[in-house]
XYZ file of C-alpha atoms in Angstrom:
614
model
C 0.000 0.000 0.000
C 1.644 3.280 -1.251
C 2.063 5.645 1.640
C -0.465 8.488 2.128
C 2.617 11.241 2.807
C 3.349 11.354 -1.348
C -0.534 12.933 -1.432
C 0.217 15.671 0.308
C -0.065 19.096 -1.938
C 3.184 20.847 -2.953
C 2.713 24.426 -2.785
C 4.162 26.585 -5.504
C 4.163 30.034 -4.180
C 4.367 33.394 -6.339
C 4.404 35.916 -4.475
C 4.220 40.020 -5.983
C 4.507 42.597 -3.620
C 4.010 45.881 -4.642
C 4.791 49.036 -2.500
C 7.097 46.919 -0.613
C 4.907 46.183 2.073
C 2.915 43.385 3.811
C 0.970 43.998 6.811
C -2.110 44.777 8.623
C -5.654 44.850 8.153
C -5.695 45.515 4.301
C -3.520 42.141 3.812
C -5.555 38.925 2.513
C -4.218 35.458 1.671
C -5.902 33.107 -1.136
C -4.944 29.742 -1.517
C -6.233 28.081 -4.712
C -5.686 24.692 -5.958
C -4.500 24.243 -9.302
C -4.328 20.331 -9.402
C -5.210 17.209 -8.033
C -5.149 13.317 -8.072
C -7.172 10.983 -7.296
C -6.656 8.589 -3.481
C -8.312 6.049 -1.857
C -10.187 7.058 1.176
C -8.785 6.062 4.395
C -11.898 4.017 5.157
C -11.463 1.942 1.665
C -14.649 3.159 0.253
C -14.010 4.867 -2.758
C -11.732 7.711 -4.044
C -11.146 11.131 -3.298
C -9.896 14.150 -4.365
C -6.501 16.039 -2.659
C -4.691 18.616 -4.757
C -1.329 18.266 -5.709
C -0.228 22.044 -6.493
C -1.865 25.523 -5.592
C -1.505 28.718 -5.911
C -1.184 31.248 -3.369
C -1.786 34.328 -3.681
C -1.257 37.360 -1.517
C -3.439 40.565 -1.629
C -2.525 44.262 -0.913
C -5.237 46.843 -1.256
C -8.885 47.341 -0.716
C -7.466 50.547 1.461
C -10.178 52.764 2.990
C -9.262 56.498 2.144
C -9.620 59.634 4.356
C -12.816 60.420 1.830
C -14.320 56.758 2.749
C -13.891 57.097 6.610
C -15.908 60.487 6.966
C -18.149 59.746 4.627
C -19.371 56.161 6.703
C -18.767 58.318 10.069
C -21.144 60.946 8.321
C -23.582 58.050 7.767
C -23.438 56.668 11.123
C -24.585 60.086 12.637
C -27.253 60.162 9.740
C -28.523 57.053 11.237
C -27.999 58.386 14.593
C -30.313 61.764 13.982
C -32.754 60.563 11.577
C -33.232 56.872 11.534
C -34.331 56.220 15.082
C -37.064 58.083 16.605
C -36.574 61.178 18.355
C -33.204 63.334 18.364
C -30.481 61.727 17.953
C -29.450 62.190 21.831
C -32.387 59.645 22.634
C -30.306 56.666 20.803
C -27.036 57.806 23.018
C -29.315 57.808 26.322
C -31.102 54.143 24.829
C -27.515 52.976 24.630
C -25.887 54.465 27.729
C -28.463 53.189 29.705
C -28.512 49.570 28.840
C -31.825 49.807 26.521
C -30.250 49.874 23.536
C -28.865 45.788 21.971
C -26.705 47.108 19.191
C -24.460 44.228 17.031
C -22.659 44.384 14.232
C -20.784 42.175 12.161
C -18.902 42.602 9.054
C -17.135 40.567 6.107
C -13.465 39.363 5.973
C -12.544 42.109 3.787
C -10.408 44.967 6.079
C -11.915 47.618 4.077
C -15.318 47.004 4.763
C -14.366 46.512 8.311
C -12.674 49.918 9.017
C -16.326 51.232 7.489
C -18.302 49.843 9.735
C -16.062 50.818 12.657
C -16.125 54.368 10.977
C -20.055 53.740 11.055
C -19.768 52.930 14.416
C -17.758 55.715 15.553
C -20.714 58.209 14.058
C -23.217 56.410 15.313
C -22.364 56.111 19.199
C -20.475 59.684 19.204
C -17.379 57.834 20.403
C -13.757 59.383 19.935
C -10.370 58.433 19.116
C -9.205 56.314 16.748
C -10.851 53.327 14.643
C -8.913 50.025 15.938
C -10.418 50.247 19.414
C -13.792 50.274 18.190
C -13.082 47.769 15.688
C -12.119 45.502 17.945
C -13.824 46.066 20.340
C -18.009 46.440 18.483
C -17.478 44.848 15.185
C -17.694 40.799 14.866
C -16.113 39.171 11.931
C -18.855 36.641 10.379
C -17.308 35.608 6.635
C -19.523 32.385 6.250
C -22.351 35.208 6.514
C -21.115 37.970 4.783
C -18.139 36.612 2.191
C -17.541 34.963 -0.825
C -19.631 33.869 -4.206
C -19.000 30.387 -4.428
C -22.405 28.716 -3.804
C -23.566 30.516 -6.822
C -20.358 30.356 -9.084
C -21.656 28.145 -11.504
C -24.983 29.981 -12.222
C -22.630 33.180 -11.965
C -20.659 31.990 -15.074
C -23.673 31.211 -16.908
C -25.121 34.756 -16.380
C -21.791 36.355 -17.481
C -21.487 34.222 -20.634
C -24.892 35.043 -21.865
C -24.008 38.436 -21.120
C -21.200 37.914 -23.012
C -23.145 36.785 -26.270
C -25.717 39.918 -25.338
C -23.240 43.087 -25.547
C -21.081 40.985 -28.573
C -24.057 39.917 -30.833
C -26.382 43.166 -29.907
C -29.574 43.049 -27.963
C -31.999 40.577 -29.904
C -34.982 43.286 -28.495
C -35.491 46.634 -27.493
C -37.876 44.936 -23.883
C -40.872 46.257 -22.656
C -41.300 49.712 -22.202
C -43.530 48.966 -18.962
C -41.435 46.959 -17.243
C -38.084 47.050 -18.538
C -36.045 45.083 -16.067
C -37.714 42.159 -17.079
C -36.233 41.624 -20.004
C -32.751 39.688 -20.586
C -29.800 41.666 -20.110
C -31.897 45.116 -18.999
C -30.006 47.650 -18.680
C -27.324 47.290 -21.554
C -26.652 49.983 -23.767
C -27.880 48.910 -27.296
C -24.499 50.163 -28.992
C -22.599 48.081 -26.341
C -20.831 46.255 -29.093
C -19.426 49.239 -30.316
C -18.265 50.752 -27.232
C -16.337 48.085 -26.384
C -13.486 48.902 -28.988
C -13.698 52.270 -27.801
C -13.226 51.437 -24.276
C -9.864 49.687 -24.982
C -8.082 52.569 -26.933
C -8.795 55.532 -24.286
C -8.040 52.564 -21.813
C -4.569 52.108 -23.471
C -4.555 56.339 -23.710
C -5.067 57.089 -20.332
C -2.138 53.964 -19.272
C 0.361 55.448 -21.227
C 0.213 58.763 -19.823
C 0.139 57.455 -16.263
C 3.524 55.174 -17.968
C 5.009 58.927 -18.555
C 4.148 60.376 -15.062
C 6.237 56.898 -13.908
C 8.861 57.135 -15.797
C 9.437 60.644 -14.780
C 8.914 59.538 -11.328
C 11.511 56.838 -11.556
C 13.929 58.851 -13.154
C 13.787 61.695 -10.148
C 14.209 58.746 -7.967
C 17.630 57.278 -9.844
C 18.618 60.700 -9.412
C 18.335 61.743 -6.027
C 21.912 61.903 -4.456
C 22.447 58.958 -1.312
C 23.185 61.917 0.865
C 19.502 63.651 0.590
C 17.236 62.583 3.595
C 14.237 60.622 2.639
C 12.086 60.329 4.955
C 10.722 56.642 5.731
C 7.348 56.059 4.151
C 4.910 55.384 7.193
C 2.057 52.942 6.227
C 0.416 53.384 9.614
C 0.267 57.080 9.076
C -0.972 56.798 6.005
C -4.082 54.298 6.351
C -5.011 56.032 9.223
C -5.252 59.875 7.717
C -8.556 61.355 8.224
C -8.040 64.278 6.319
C -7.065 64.905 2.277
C -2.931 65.012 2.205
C -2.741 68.799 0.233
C 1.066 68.728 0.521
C 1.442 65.470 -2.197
C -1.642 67.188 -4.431
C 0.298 70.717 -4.363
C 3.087 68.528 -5.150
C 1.406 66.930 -8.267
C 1.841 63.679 -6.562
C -1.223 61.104 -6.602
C -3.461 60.932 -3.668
C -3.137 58.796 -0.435
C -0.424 56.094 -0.218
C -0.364 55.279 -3.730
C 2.667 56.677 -6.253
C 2.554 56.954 -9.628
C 4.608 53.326 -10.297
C 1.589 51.897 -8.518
C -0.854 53.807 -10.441
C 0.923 53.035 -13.594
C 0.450 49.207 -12.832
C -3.280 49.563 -12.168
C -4.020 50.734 -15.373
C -1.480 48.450 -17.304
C -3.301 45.447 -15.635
C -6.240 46.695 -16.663
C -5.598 47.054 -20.199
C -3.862 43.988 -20.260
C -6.836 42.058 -18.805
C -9.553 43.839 -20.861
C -8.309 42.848 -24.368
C -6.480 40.378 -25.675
C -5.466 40.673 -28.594
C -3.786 37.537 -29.855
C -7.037 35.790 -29.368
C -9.060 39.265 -30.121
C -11.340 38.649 -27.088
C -12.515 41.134 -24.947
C -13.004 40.166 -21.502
C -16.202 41.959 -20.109
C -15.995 41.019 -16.139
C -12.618 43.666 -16.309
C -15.458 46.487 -17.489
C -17.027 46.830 -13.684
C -12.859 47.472 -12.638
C -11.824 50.165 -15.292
C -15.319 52.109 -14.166
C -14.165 51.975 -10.509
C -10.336 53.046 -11.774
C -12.110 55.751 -13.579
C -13.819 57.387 -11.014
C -11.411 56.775 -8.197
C -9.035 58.651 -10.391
C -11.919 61.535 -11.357
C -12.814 61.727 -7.637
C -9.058 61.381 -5.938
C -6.995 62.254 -8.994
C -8.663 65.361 -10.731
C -5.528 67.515 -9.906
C -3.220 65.361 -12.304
C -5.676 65.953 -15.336
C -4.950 62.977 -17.402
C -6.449 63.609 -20.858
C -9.177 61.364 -22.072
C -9.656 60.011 -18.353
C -13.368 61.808 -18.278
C -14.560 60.232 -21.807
C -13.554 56.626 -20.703
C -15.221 57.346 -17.685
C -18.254 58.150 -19.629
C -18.058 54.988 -21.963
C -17.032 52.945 -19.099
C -20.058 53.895 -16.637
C -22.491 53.067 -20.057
C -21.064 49.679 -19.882
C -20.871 48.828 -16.447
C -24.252 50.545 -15.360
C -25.418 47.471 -18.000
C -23.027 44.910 -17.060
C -22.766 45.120 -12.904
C -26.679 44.279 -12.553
C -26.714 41.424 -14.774
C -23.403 39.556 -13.349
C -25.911 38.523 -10.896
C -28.225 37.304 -13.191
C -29.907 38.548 -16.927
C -33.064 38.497 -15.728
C -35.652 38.737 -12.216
C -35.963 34.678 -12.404
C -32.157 34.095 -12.589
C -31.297 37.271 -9.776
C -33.835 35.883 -7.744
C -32.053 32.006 -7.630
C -28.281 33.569 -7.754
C -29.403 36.306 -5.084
C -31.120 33.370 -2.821
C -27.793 31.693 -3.066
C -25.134 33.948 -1.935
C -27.388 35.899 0.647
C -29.099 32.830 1.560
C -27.691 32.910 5.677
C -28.398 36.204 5.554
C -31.429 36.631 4.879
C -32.195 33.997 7.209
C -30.594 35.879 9.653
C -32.177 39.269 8.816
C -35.839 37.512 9.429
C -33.868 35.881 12.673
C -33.696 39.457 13.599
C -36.787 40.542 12.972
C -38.697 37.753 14.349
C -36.325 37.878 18.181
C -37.244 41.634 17.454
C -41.270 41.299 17.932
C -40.685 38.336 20.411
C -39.737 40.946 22.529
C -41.644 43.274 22.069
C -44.617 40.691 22.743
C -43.198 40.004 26.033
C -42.863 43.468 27.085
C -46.289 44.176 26.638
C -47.459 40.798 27.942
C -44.713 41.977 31.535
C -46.514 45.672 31.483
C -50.232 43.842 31.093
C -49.277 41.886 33.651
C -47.893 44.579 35.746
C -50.930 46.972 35.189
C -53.353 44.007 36.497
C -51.559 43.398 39.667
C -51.338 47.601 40.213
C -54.992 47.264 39.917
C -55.262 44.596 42.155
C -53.143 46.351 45.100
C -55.342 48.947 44.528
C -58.402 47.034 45.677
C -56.391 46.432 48.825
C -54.979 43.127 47.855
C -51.649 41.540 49.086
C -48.438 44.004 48.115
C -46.683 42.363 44.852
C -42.994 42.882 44.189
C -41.991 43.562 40.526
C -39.816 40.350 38.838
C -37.995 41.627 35.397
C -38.676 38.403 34.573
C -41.844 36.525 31.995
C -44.919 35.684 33.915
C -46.433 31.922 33.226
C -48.970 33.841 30.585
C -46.604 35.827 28.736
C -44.083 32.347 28.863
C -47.064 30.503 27.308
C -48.638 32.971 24.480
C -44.329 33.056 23.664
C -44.821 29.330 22.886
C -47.921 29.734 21.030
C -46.679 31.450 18.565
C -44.837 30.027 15.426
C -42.577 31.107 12.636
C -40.342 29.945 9.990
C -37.821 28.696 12.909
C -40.243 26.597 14.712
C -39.637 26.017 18.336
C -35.638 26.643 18.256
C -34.036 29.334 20.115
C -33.237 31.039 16.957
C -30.698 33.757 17.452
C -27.103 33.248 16.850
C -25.566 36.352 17.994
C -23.742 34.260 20.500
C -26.515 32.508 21.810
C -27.739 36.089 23.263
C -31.278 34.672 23.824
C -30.243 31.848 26.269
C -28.267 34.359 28.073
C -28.478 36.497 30.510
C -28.746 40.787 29.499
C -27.880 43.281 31.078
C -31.106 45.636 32.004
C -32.095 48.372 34.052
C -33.755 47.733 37.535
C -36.987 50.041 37.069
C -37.027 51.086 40.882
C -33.346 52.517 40.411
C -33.666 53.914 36.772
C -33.414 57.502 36.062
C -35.398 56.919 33.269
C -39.331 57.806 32.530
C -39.850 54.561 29.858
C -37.260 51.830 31.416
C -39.514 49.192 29.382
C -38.307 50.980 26.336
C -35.690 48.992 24.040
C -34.509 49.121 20.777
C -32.738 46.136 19.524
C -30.012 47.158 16.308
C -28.178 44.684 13.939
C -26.177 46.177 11.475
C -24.052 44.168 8.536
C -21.378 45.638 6.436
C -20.633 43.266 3.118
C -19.605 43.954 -0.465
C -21.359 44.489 -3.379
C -22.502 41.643 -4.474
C -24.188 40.773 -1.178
C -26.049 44.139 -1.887
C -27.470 43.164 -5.232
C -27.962 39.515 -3.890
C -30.079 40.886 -1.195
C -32.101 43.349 -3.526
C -32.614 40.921 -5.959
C -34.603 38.284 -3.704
C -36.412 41.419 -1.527
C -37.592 42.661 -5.267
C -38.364 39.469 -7.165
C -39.139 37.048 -4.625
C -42.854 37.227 -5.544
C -42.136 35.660 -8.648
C -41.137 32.104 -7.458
C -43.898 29.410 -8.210
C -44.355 28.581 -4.756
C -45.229 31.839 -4.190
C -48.683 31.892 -6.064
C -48.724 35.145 -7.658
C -48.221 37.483 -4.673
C -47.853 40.568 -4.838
C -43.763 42.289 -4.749
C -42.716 43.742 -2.008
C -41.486 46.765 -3.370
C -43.762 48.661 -5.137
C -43.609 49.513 -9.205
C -42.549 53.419 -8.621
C -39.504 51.895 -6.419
C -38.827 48.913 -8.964
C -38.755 51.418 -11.951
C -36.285 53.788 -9.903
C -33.760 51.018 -8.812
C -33.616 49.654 -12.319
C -32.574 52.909 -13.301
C -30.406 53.168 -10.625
C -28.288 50.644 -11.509
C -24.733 51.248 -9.277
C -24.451 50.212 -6.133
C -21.711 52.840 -4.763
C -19.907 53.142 -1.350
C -21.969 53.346 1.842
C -25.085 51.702 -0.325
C -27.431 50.513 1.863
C -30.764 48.553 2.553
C -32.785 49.742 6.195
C -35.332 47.491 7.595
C -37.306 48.921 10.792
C -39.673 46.906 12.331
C -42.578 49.393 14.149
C -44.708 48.028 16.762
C -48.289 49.646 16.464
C -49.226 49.417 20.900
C -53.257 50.774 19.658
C -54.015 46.672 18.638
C -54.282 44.079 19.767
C -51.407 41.771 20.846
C -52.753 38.901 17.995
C -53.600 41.414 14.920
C -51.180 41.184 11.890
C -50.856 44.785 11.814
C -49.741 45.154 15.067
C -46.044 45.006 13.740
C -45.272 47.111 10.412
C -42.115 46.698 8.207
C -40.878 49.572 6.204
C -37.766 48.741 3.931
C -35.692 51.677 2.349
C -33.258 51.855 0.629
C -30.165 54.193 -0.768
C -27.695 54.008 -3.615
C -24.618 55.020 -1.328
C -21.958 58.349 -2.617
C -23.289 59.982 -5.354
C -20.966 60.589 -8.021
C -23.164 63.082 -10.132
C -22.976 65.744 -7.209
C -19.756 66.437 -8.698
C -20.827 67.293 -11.915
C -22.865 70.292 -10.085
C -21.481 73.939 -10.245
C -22.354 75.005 -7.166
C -20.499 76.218 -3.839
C -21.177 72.571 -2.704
C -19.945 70.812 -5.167
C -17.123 73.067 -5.248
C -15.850 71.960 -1.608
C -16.560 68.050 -2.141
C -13.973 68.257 -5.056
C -11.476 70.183 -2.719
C -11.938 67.098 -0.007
C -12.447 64.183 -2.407
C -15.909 63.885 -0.503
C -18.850 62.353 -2.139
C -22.423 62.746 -0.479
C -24.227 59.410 0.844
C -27.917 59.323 -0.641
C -30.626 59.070 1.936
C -32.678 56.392 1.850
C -35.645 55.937 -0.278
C -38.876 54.336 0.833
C -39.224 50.695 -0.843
C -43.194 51.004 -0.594
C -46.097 53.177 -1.469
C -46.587 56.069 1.226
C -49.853 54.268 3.521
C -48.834 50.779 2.651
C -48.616 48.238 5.195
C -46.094 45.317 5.048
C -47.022 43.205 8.164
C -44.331 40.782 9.851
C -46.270 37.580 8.346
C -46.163 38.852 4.905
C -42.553 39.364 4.688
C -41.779 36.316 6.714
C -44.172 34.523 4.308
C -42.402 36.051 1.250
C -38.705 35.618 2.220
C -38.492 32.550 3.912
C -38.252 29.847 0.814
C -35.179 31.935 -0.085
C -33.805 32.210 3.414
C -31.552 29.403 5.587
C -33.600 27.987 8.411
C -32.607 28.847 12.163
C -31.665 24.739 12.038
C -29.150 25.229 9.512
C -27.314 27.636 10.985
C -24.227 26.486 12.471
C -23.713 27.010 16.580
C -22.126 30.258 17.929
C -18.281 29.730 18.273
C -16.900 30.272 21.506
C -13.970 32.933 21.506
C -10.726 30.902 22.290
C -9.754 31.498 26.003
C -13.384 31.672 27.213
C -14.092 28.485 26.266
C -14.957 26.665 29.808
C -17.160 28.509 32.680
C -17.848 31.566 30.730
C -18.964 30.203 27.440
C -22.587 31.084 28.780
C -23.214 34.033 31.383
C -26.287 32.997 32.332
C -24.116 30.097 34.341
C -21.285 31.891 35.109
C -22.465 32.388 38.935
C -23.545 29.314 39.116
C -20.944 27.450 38.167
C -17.976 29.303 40.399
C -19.678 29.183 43.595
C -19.834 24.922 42.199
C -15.880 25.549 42.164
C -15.979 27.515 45.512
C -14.294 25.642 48.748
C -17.146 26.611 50.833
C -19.393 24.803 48.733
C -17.526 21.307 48.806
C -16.217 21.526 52.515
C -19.107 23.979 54.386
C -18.969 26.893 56.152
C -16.636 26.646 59.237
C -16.350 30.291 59.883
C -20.096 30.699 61.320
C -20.026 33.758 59.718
């Protein structure tokens, strides 16, 4: 029997690093297998699969810019001041005092981490800098919040049709009615043309960058060993909150990036866009030349590279057609690639909002209760003393009711439900509503988790299980995301769940859902001519859309419906694998409900007695 040690993978590593660093958040390792060979299993049944050589490959970038963290702080105290009832001082007193359950998690990426610590950081009115309050409020969930692979292979089959669309021409011009559902909505009908176009200012705009690096390299070859240069700090640099005016008076690009690295951005680029020994373009590269564009337009204006604002135009007519699609050509195939990839999250979204009303049930059942035994004292009954605790009614009606999670304790966020919470004692509260809570769960993902999520909240009416219901979002809001098309920065998707205390504790209505949603930093505000405008170009600043209502004004999406609507699209509280226990806490204090308990069972007193009589 051969030994099982000559199965083992050799790893071929290349390894690039450009800018001469390594380090920190912004750092991501990829590992992909590039063959394999066929073993015996250890138990003798059958073969398997272990690979043989891989590919590893190590990523640099993904930075979050001085523009990106005050524009997510900004956000955060949008939230803070508009989003929750009241001024936005009420949501600092909810939290301060223990009445406000805030979580939030974010994806493996360290961009989109240092945003939703920036988020944070707006939201709460906290100070200092962002690594204490990353660490400190933001969880890490990338089974939830990474990745496309469960939907890679209907992923390629949406960007090869695609592929046929923009290279043979749109075979019609779609209803005028409802134009995203038609195959590939959204793609400019000359998109065949445009491509050709794309590629030569692509390979204009690269070579002057080429010039800017030469020049750059050449003053560097020149500079005498006895001049000082001063040691490039990456700390200082990823953590600059403001726009660096001494490298743009300098003519230097912005942030930490020189003009060798920009030169290799764009020479990628038109390298991977076109190639022209096989005279294939290569359409998933369109969505990264837009984003090149406009970083450059936004960060880069100073350095006026000719031709840079005409590719940007050709490029955004492409990609405002191509970015939508890549998750499916049409609402049937968005709707299965979007169920797919957000599939544990929306389960955990309806997670949320189901623990959500739960709780607010219970209150009201505790303050019924309360209210009847006030009465009762009144009457000149026996004195009660107030429990913060369920009474056997309000346990019982809590059974009672069902949802998509059956009887399971359903929420994940560490168990939280089967835990013990910290609360305020009502007879020590310097509060006037002590009942009063406001549970929060905010997640920070990419893109394509956005347009996932979208996808199944717009079309999930059209699955045949579904019978014909109605959409969730309404036509108006359907017409003016199709038309919307990017999904920039900060983009975001708000559902609030408002409990209606006029009905009663069984009536559907009692609970009202109102989605809304926003398309994130606007580029088109620069294109304005106005004192505004003037001062976002001056601090690379884009403006964060507010959020647009999802539903007619008067509508009422009850709990039920959207539970009903989203749940065949949704992983089941069952499925979800258990919390992980943080390493180190992994004994007595994996649950705090027990954590009393189970030290005084470690106590001497309790084994041997009390022998002090005290």
């Amino acid at each position: 029997m051969q030994s099982s040690a000559q199965f083992l993978p050799i790893v071929k590593i290349y390894v690039g690093l450009q800018g001469g660093h390594f380090s920190g958040i912004y750092r991501k390792v990829q590992l992909k297998p590039l063959q394999w060979v066929k073993v015996p299993k250890s138990n003798g049944e059958g073969e398997e699969e272990r690979p043989t050589e891989a590919l590893m490959v190590l990523k640099y970038g993904g930075v979050l810019t001085h523009a990106g963290r005050k524009q997510a702080e900004e956000l955060g105290r949008y939230f803070r001041n508009d989003i929750y009832p009241g001024e936005g001082t009420g949501l600092l007193r909810l939290h301060s005092t223990y009445r406000h359950d805030l979580k939030i998690y974010s994806s493996d990426e360290g961009r989109v981490q240092m945003s939703a610590a920036a988020f944070a950081k707006g939201l709460l009115d906290l100070e200092g800098q962002l690594t204490p309050i990353l660490v400190s409020l933001v969880s890490k969930d990338s089974s939830m919040l990474d990745g496309l692979a469960n939907a890679s292979v209907e992923i390629k089959e949406a960007k090869a049709r695609l592929n046929d669309i923009i290279t043979s021409g749109p075979k019609t011009s779609g209803s005028s009615e409802k134009p995203w559902m038609v195959d590939g909505g959204g793609l400019p009908p000359n998109a065949s043309e445009l491509m050709p176009k794309l590629v030569k200012l692509t390979k204009m705009v690269t070579e002057q960058v080429k010039l800017l690096a030469k020049y750059e390299d050449e003053e560097l070859a020149e500079t005498s060993s006895y001049d000082v240069i001063p040691p490039y700090d990456q700390a200082k640099a990823l953590g600059k909150t403001n726009i660096d005016v001494d490298r743009i008076a300098a003519g230097l690009p912005c942030g930490s990036e020189g003009f060798l690295l920009m030169y290799v951005r764009w020479r990628k680029l038109e390298r991977d866009l076109y190639n022209e020994r096989k005279d294939r373009f290569d359409i998933t590269q369109i969505p990264d030349v837009y984003d090149s564009c406009k970083y450059d337009r936004v960060h880069n204006s100073h350095l006026k590279l000719e031709d840079l604002d005409e590719l940007f135009e050709v490029a955004k007519l492409l990609a405002d057609g191509v970015i939508p699609n890549e998750y499916g050509i049409n609402p049937k195939q968005k709707l299965k690639i979007g169920s797919k990839i957000a599939r544990r999250l929306l389960g955990k979204i309806l997670i949320d909002l189901r623990n959500t009303r739960e709780e607010a049930l219970s209150v009201a059942d505790l303050k019924s209760s309360q209210d009847h035994d006030s009465a009762v004292n009144e009457t000149g009954n026996e004195d009660t003393e107030y429990h913060p605790k369920l009474n056997n009614r309000s346990d019982h009606n809590l059974k009672k009711r069902g949802s998509f999670t059956s009887e399971k304790s359903t929420d994940q966020d560490d168990d939280e439900d089967k835990e013990t919470k910290y609360r305020l004692d009502p007879k020590y509260a310097n509060v006037r509503t002590p009942e009063r809570h406001v549970r929060t769960r905010l997640y920070f993902t990419s893109e394509s988790h956005i347009h996932s999520l979208m996808n199944v909240i717009r079309y999930c009416n059209l699955d045949e299980s579904l019978h014909g219901e109605a959409s969730l979002v309404c036509d108006n809001a359907l017409d003016r995301m199709f038309r919307t098309k990017e999904l920039d920065y900060m983009s975001h998707i708000v559902l609030r769940m408002f409990e209606n205390t006029e009905v009663a504790l069984e009536d559907p209505k009692r609970f009202r859902i109102e989605m809304t949603f926003s398309r994130g930093a606007d580029l088109s505000s620069l294109e304005k001519n106005d004192k505004e405008a003037s001062s976002w170009h001056q601090e690379h600043i884009l403006p964060v859309m507010v959020p647009e209502r999802l539903q007619e004004v008067g509508s009422h999406l009850t709990w039920d419906n959207m539970e009903n609507m989203i749940h065949p699209f949704a992983m089941p509280a069952e499925d979800f694998p258990p919390p992980s226990t943080p390493q180190g806490f992994s004994g007595y204090f994996s649950k705090s409900a027990l954590v009393l308990e189970r030290l005084a069972n470690l106590w001497p007193f309790h084994k041997y007695g009390n022998t002090s009589g005290k």
